[in-house]
Coordinates of C-alpha atoms in Angstrom, one line a residue:
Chain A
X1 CA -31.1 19.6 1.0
X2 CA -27.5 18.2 2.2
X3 CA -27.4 17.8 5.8
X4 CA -23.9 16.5 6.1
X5 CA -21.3 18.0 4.1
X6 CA -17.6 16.3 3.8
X7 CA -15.3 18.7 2.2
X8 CA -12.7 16.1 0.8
X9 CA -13.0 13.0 -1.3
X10 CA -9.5 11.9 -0.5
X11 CA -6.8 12.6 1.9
X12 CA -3.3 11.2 1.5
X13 CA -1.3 12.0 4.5
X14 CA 2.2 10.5 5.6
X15 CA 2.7 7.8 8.4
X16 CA 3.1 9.7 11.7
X17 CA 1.7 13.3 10.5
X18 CA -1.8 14.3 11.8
X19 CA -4.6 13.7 10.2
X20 CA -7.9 16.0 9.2
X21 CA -10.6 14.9 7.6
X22 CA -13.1 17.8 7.3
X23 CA -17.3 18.1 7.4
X24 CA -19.5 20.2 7.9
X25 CA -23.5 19.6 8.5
X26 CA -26.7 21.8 8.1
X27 CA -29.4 21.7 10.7
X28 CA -31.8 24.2 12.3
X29 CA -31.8 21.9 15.6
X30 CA -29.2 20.6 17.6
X31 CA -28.0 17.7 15.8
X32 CA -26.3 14.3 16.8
X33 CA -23.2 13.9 15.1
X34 CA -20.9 10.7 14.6
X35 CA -18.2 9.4 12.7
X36 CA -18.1 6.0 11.2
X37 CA -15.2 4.4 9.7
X38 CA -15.3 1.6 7.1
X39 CA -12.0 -0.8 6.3
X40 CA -12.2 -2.4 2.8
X41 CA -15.0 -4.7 1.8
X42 CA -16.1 -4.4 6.1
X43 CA -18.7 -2.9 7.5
X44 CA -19.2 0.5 9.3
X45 CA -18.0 0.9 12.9
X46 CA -18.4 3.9 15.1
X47 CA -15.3 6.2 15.8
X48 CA -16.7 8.6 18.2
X49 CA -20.0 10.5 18.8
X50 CA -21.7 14.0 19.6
X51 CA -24.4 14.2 21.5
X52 CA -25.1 17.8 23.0
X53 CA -22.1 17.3 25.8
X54 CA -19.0 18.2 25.8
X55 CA -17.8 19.9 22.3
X56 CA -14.6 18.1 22.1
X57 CA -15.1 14.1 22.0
X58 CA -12.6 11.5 22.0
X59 CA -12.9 8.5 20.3
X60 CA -11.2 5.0 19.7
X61 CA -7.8 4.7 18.2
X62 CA -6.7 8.1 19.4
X63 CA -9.1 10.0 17.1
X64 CA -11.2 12.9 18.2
X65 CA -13.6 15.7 17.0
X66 CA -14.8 19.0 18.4
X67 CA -18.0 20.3 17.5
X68 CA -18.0 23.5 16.4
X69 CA -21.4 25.4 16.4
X70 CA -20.7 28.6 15.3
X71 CA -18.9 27.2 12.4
X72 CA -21.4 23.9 11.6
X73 CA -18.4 21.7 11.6
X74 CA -17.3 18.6 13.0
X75 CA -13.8 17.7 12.1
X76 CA -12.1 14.5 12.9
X77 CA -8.8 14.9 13.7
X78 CA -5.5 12.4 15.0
X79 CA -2.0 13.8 15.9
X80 CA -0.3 10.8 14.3
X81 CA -1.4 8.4 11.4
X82 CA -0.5 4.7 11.4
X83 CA -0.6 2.1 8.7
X84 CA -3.7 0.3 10.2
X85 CA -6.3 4.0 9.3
X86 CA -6.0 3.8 6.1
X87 CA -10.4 3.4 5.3
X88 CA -13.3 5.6 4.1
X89 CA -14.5 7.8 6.9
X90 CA -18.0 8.9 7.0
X91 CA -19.7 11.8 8.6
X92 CA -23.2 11.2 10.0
X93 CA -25.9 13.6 11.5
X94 CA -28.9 12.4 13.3
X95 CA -31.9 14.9 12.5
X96 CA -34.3 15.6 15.8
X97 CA -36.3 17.2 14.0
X98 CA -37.1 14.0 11.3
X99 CA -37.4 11.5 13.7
X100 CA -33.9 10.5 13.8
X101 CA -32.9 10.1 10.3
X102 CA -29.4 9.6 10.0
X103 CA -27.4 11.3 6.7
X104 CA -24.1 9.9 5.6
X105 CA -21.6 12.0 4.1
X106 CA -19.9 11.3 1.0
X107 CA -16.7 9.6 2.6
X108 CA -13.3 10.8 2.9
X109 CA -10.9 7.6 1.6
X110 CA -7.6 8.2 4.0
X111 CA -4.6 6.7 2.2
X112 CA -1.6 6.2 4.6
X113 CA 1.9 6.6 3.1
X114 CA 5.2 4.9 4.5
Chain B
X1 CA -25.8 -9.6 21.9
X2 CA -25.1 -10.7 18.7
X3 CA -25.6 -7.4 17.0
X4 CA -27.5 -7.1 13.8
X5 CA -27.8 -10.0 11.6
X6 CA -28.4 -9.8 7.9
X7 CA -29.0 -12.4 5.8
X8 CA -28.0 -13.9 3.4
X9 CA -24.2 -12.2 3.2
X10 CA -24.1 -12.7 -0.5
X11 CA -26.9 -13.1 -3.1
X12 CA -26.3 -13.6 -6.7
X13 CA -29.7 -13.6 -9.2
X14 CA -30.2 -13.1 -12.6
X15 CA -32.6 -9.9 -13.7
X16 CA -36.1 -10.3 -13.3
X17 CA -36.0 -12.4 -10.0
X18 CA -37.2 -11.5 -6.5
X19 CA -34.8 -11.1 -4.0
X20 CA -35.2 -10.9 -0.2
X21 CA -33.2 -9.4 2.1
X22 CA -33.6 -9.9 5.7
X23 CA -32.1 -8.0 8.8
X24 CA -32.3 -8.7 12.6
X25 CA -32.1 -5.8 14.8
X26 CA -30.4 -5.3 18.5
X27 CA -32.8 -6.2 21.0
X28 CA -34.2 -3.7 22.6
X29 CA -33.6 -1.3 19.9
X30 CA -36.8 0.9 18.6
X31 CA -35.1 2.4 15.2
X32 CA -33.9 0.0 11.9
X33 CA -32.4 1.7 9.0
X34 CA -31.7 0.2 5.5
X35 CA -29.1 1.6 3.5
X36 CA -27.6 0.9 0.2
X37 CA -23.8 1.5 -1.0
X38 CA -22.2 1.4 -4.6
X39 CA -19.2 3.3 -5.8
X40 CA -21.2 5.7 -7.4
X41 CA -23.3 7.2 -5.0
X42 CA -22.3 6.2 -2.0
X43 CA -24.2 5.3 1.0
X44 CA -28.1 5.5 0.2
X45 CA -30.4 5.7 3.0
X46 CA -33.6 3.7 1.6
X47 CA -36.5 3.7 4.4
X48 CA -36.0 3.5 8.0
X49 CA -38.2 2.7 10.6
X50 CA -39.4 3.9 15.0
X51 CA -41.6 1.1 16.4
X52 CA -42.1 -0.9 13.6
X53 CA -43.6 1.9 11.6
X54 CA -42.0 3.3 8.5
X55 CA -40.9 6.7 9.2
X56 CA -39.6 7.6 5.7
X57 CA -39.1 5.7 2.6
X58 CA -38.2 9.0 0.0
X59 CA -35.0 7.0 0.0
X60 CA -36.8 4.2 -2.3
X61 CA -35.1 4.2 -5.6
X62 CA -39.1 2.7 -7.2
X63 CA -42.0 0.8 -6.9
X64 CA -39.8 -2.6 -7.2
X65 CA -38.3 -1.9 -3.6
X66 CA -40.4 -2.4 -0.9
X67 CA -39.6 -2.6 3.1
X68 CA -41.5 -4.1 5.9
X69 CA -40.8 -5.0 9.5
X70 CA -44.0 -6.5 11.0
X71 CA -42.4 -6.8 14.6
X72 CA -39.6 -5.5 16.7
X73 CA -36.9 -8.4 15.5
X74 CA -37.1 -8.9 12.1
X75 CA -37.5 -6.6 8.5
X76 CA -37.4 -7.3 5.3
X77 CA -36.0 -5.5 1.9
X78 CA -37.8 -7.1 -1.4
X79 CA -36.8 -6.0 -4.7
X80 CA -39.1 -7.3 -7.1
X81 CA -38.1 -7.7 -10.2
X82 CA -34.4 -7.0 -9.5
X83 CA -32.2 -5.2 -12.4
X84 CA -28.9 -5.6 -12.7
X85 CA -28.2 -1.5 -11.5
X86 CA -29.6 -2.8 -8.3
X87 CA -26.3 -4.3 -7.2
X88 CA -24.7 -2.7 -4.2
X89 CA -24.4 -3.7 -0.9
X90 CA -27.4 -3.8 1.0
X91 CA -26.8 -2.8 5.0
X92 CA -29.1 -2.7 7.9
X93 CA -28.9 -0.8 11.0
X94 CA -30.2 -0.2 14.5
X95 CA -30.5 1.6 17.3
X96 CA -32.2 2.5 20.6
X97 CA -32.8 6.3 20.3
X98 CA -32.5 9.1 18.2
X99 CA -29.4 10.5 19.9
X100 CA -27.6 7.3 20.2
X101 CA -25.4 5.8 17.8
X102 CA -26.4 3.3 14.9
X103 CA -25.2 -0.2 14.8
X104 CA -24.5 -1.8 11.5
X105 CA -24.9 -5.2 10.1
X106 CA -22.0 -6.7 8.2
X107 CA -24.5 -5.8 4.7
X108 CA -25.4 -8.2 2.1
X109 CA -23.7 -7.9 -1.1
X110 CA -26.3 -8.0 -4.2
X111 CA -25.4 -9.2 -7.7
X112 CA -28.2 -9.0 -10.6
X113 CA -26.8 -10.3 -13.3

């Protein structure tokens, strides 16, 4: 069964326009949730995490996400896009209930336009 | 810390061969991950590990992977033989509890030719 669910292959947005890159996770505990980012041909960094706090987390490069239960969602949003985002983002959920096993999500490539 | 070290970065080997890959956790972290990543299907979780034991391996594409990590600081991925649909890059990861955040290695990129 998917546990981690990321709603668009590709997003192209504009430089300076907000960014939303969607995903949504199944799990019948409270999951750990985190966002990874990947630059080409580099490896996978963290962007920000969920861990049963507060709903709305910040992360670096002025990206956040809010986790949404009622909804199963954790979108990662930015209010303005620069050159330097353009990567594959990945959705992650840590499942309690497996010992920890950690899903990827498909990706979402983010292309940047001038 | 150094963070996690795989090696070698890049492995090039002709079908049939064994290759090794190797992977040296955080210290101090209890959970290692491997994961592979093609174009194709993305990013593969293989086997991962809590304590040194193997937790769950369904991620194994066969019988010619196999996984081990016989102590807290060092594991091992063996294909044996390798194919050529085994290339990918292979990464390794780690971390010190479930709810905490996994820290990657900079993968090893495979080539069966």
């Amino acid at each position: 069964a998917q546990s981690v669910t990321q709603l668009d292959s590709h997003v192209s947005v504009s430089e300076g326009t907000p960014v939303l890159l969607r995903c949504n996770y199944s799990s019948s505990y409270s999951p750990s949730l985190f966002w990874y980012v990947q630059h080409p041909n580099k490896g996978l960094q963290l962007l920000l995490k969920y861990t049963s706090a507060a709903t709305l987390v910040k992360g670096i490069n002025g990206f956040e996400a809010e986790f949404k239960k009622s909804e199963t969602s954790f979108h990662l949003t930015k209010p303005s896009a620069h050159m330097s985002d353009a990567a594959e983002y990945f959705c992650v959920v840590s499942l309690g209930n497996q010992g920890g096993k950690l899903i990827f999500g498909q990706g979402t490539e983010l292309s940047v336009k001038p | 810390d150094a963070g996690v070290i795989q090696s070698p970065r890049h492995e090039v080997t002709e079908m049939g061969q064994e290759v090794t890959l190797r992977c040296k956790p955080i210290s101090g972290h209890n959970s290692l991950f491997w994961y592979r990543q093609t174009m194709m299907r993305g990013l593969e979780l293989l086997i991962y590990f809590n304590n040194n034991v193997p937790i769950d391996d369904s991620g194994m594409p066969e019988d010619r992977f196999s996984a081990k990590m016989p102590n807290a600081s060092f594991s091992t991925l063996k294909i044996q033989p390798s194919e050529p649909r085994d290339s990918a890059v292979y990464f390794c990861a780690s971390r010190s509890g479930m709810n905490t955040e996994a820290f990657f290695g900079q993968g090893t990129r495979l080539t069966v030719v």
